[in-house]
Coordinates of N, CA and C in Angstrom, one line a residue:
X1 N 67.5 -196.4 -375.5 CA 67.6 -197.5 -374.5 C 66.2 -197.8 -374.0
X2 N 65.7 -198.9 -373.9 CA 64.8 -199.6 -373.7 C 64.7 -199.2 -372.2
X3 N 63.1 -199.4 -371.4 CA 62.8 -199.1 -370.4 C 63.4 -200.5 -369.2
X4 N 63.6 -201.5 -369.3 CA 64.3 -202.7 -368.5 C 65.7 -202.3 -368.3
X5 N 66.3 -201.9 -369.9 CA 67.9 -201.5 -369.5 C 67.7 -200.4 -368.9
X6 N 66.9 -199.3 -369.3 CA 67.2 -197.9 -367.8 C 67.3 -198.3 -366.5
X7 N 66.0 -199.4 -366.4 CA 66.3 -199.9 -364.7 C 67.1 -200.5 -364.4
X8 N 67.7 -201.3 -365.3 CA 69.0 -202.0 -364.9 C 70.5 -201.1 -364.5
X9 N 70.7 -200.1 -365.2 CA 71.4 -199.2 -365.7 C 71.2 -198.1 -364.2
X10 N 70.3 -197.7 -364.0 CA 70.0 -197.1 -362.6 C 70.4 -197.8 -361.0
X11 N 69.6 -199.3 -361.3 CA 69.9 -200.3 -360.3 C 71.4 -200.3 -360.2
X12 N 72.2 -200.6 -361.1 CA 73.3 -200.8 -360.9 C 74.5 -198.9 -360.6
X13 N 74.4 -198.5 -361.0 CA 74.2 -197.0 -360.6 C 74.0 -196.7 -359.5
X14 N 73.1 -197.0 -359.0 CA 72.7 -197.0 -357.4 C 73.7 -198.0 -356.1
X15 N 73.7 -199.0 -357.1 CA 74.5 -200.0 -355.9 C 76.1 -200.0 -355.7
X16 N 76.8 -198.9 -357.3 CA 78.0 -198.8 -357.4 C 78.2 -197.1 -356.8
X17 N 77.2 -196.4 -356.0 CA 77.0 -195.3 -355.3 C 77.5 -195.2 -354.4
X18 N 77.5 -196.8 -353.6 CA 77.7 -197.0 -351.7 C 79.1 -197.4 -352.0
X19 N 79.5 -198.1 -353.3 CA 80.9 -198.9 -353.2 C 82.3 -197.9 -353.6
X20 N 83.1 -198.0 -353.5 CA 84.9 -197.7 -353.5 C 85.8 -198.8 -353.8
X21 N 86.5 -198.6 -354.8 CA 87.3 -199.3 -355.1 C 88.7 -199.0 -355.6
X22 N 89.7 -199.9 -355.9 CA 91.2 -199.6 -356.2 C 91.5 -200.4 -357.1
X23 N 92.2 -200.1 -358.3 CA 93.0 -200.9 -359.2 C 94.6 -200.7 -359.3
X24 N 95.1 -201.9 -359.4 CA 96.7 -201.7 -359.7 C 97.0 -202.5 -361.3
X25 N 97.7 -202.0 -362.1 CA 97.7 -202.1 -363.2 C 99.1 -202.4 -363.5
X26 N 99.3 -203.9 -364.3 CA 101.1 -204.0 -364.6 C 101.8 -204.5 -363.1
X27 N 101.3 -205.4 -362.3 CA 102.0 -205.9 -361.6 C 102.7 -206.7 -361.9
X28 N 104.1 -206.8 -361.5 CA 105.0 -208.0 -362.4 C 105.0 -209.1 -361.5
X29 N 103.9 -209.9 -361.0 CA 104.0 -211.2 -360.4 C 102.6 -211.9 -360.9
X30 N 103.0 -213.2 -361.3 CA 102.0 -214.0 -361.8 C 100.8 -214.2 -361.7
X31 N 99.8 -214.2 -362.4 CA 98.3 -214.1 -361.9 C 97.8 -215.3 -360.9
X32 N 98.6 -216.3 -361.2 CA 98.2 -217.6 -360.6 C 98.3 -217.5 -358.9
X33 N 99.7 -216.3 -359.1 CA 100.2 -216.5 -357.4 C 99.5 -215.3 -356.4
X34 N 98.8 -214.2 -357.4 CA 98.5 -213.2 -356.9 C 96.9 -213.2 -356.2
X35 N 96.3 -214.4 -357.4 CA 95.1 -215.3 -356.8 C 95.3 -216.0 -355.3
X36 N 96.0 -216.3 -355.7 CA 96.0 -217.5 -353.6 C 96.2 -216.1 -352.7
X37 N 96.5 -214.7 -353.0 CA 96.5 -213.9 -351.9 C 95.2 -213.0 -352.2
X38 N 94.4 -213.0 -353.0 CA 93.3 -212.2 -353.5 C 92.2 -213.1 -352.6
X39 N 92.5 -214.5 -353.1 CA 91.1 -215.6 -351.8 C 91.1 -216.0 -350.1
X40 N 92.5 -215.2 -349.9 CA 92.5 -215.2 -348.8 C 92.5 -214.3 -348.1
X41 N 91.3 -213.6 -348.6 CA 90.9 -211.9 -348.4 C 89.4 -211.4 -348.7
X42 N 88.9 -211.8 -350.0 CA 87.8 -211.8 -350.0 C 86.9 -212.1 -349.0
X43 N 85.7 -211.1 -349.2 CA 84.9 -211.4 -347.9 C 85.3 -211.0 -346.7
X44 N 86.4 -210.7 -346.4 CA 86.2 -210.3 -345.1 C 86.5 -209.0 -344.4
X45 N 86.3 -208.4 -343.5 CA 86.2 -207.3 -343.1 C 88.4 -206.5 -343.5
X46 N 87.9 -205.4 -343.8 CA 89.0 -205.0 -344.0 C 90.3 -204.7 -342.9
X47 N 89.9 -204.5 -341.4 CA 90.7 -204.5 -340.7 C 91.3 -206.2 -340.5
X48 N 90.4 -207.1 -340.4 CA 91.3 -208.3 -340.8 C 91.7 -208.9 -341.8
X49 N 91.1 -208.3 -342.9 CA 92.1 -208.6 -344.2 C 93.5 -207.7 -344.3
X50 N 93.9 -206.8 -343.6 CA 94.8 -206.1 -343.8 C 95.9 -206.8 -342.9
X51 N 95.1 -207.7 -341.3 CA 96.2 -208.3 -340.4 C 96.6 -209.3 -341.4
X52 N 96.1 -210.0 -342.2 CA 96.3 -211.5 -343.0 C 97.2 -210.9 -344.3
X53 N 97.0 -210.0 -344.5 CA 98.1 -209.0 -345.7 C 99.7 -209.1 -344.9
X54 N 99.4 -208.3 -344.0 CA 100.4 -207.8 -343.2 C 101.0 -208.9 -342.8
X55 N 101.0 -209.9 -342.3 CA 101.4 -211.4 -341.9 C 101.9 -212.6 -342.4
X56 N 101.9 -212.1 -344.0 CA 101.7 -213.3 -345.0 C 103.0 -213.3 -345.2
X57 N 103.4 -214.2 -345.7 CA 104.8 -214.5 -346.1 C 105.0 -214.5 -347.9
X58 N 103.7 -214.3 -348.0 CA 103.8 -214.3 -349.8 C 104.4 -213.0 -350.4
X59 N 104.7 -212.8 -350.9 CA 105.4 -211.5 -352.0 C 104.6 -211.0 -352.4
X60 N 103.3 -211.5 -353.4 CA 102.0 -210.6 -353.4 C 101.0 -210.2 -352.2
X61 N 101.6 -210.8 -351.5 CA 100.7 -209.7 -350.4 C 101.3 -208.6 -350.0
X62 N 102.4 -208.1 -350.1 CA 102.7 -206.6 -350.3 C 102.3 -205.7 -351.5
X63 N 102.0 -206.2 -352.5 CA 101.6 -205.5 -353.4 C 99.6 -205.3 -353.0
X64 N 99.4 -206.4 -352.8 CA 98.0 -206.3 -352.4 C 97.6 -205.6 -351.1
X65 N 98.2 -205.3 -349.8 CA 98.2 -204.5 -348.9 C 98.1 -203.0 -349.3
X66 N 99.0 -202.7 -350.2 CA 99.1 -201.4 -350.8 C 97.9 -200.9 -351.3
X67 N 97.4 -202.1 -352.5 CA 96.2 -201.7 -353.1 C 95.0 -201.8 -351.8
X68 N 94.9 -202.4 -350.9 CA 93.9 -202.1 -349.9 C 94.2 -201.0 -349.2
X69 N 95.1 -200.5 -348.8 CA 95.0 -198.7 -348.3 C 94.7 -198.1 -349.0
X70 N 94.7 -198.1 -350.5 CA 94.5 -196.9 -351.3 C 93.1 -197.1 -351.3
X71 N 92.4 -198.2 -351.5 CA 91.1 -198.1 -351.5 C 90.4 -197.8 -350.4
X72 N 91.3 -198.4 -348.9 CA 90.5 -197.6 -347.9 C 90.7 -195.7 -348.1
X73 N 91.8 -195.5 -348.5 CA 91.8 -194.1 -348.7 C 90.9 -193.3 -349.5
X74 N 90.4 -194.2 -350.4 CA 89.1 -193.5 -351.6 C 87.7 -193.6 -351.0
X75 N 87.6 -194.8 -350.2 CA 86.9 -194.8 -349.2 C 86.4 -193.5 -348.6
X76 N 87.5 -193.5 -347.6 CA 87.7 -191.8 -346.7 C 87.1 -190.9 -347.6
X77 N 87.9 -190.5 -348.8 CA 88.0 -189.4 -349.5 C 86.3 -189.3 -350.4
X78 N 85.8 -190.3 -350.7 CA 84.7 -190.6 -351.5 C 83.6 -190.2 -350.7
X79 N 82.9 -190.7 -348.9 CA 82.1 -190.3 -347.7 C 82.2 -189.9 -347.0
X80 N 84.0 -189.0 -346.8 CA 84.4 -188.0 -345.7 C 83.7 -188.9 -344.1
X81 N 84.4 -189.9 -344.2 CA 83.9 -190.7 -343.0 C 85.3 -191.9 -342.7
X82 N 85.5 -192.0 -341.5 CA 86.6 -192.8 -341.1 C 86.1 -194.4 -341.3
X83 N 86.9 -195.5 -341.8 CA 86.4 -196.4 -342.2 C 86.2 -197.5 -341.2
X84 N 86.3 -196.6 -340.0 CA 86.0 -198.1 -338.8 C 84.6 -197.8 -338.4
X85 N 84.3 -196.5 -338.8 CA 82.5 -196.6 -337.9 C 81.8 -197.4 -339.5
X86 N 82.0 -197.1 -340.6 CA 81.3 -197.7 -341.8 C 81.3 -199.5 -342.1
X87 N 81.8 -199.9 -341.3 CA 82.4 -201.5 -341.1 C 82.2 -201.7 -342.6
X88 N 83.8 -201.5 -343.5 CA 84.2 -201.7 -344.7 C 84.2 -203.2 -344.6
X89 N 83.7 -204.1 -345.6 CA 84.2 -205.0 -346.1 C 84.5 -205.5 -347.4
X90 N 85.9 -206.5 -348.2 CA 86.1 -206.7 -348.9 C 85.1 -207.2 -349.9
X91 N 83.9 -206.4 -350.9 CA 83.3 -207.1 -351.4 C 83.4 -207.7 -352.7
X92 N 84.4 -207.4 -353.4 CA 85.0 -207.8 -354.7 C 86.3 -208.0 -354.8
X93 N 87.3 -209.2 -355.2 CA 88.8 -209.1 -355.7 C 88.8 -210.0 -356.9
X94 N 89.6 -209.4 -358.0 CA 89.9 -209.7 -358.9 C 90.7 -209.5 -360.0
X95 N 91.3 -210.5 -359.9 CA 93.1 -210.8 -360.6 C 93.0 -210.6 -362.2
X96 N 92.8 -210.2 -363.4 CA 93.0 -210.1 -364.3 C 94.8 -210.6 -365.2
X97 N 95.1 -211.3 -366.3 CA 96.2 -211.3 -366.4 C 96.7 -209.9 -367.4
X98 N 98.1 -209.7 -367.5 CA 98.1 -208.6 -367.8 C 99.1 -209.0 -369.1
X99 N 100.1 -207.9 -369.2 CA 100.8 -208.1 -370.5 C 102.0 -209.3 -369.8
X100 N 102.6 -209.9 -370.8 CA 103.3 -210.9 -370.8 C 104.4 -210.5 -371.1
X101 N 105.9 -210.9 -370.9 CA 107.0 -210.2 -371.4 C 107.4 -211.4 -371.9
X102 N 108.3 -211.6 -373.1 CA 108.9 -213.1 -373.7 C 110.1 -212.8 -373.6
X103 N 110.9 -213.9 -373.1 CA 112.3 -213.7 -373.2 C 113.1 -215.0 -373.6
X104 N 114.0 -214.8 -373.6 CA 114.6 -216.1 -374.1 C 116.0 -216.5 -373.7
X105 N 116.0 -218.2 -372.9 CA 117.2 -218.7 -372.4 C 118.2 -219.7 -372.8
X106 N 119.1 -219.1 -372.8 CA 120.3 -220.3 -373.3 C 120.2 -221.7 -373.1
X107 N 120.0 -222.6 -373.9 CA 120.0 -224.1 -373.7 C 120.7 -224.8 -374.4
X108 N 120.7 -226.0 -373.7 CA 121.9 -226.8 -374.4 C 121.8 -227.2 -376.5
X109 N 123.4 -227.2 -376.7 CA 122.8 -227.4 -378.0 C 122.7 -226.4 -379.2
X110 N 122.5 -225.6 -378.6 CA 122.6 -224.5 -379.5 C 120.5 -224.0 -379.4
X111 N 120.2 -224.4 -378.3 CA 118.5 -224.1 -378.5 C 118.7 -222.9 -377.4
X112 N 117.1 -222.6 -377.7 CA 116.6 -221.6 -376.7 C 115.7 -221.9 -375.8
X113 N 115.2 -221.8 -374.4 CA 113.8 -221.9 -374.0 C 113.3 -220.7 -373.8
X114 N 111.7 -220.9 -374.3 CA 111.1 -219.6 -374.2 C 110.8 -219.4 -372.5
X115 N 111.0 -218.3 -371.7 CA 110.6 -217.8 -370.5 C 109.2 -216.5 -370.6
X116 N 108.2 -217.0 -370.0 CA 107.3 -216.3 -370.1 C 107.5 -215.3 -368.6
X117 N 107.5 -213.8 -369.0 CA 107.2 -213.4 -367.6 C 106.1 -212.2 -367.6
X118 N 105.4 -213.1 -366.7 CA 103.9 -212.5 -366.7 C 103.2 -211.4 -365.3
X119 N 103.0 -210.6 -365.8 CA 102.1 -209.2 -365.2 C 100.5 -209.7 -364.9
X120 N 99.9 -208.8 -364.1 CA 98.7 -208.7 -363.6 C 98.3 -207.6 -363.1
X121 N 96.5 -207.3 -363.2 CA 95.9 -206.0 -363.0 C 94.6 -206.4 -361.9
X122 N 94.7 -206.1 -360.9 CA 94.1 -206.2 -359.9 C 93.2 -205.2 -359.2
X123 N 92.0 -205.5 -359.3 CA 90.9 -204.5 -358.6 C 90.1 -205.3 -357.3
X124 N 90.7 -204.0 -356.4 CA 89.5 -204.4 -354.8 C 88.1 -203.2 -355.1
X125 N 87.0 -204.4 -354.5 CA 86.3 -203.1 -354.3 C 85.4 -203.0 -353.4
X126 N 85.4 -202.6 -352.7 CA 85.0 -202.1 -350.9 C 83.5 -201.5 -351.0
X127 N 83.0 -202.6 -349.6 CA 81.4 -201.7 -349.5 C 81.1 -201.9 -347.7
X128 N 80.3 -201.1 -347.4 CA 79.9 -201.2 -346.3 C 79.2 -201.7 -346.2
X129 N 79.1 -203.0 -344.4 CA 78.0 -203.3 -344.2 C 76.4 -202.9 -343.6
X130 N 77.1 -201.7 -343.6 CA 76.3 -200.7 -342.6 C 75.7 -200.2 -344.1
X131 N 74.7 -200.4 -344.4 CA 74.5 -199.8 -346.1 C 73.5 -198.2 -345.4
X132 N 72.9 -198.3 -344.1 CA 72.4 -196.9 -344.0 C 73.2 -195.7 -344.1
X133 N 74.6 -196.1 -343.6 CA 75.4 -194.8 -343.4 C 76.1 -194.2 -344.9
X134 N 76.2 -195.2 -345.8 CA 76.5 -195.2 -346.8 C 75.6 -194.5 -347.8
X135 N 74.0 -195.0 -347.5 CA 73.2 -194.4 -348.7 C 72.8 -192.6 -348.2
X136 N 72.6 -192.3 -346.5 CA 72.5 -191.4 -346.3 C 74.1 -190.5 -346.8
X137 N 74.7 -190.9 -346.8 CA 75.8 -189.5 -347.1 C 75.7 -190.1 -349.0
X138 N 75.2 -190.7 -349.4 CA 74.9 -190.1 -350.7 C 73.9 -189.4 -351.0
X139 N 72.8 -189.6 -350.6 CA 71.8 -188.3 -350.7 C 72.1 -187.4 -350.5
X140 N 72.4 -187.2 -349.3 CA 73.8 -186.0 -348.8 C 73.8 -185.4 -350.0
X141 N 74.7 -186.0 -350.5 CA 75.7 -185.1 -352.0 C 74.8 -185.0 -353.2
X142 N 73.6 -186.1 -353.1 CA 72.8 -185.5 -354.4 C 71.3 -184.6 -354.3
X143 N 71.3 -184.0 -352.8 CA 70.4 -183.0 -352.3 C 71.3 -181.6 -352.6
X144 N 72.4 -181.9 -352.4 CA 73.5 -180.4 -352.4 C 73.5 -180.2 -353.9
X145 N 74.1 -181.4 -354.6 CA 74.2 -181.2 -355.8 C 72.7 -180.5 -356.5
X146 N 71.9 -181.0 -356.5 CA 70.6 -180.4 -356.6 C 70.4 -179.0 -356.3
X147 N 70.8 -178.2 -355.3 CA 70.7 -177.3 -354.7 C 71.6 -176.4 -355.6
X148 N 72.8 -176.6 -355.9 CA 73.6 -176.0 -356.8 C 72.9 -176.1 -358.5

């Protein structure tokens, strides 16, 4: 590997150090619809992305609520730190489409219509704006690690 890709390769290494994230894989609700609840979330701090989860009258926003606790929970679990002093916010969401199921409906005539029913795979992924508290408890773990 070339000396630009190492630094690139590091740089990014480093910046995916402070971050946490969640994926849900095979959701059976349409990518198109799972989007209009993914943009009305991005960017913004997690305790108010969770009130606008929690509120929403959409059907993928229960699925997407879900996936935001588990990420605050990896959070927790990743800097052994509660996620209200770290002021988490949403810094990535994105809807991938997933497998498709085909099925097929009775129509007049003796025809079929084809019925597409479509899945999706969705990753949040959470960073602090507080980036000091984040990079000191990684040194943290790569001073100990060291030590061992």
């Amino acid at each position: 590997m070339g000396a630009r890709k190492q630094i690139a390769a590091k740089a990014r290494k480093e910046q995916k150090s402070t971050q946490c994230s969640a994926k849900a894989v095979g959701v059976p609700t349409s990518p198109r619809k799972m989007r209009l609840v993914a943009d009305a979330i991005r960017g913004k701090d997690v305790m108010q992305a969770l009130n606008i989860l929690t509120f929403s009258t959409k059907h993928a926003s229960n699925t997407m609520e879900k996936l935001l606790r588990s990420a605050i929970a990896n959070w927790e679990n990743k800097f052994e730190m509660a996620a209200d002093e770290s002021e988490l916010f949403v810094k990535e969401v994105f809807v991938d489409g997933g497998r498709t199921l085909k099925r097929f409906l009775p129509a007049p005539m003796g025809r079929a219509y084809r019925i597409r029913k479509r899945s999706n795979h969705v990753t949040i992924v959470l960073d602090s704006r507080n980036q000091q508290l984040a990079t000191e408890v990684v040194e943290e773990e790569q001073i100990e690690n060291n030590e061992n």
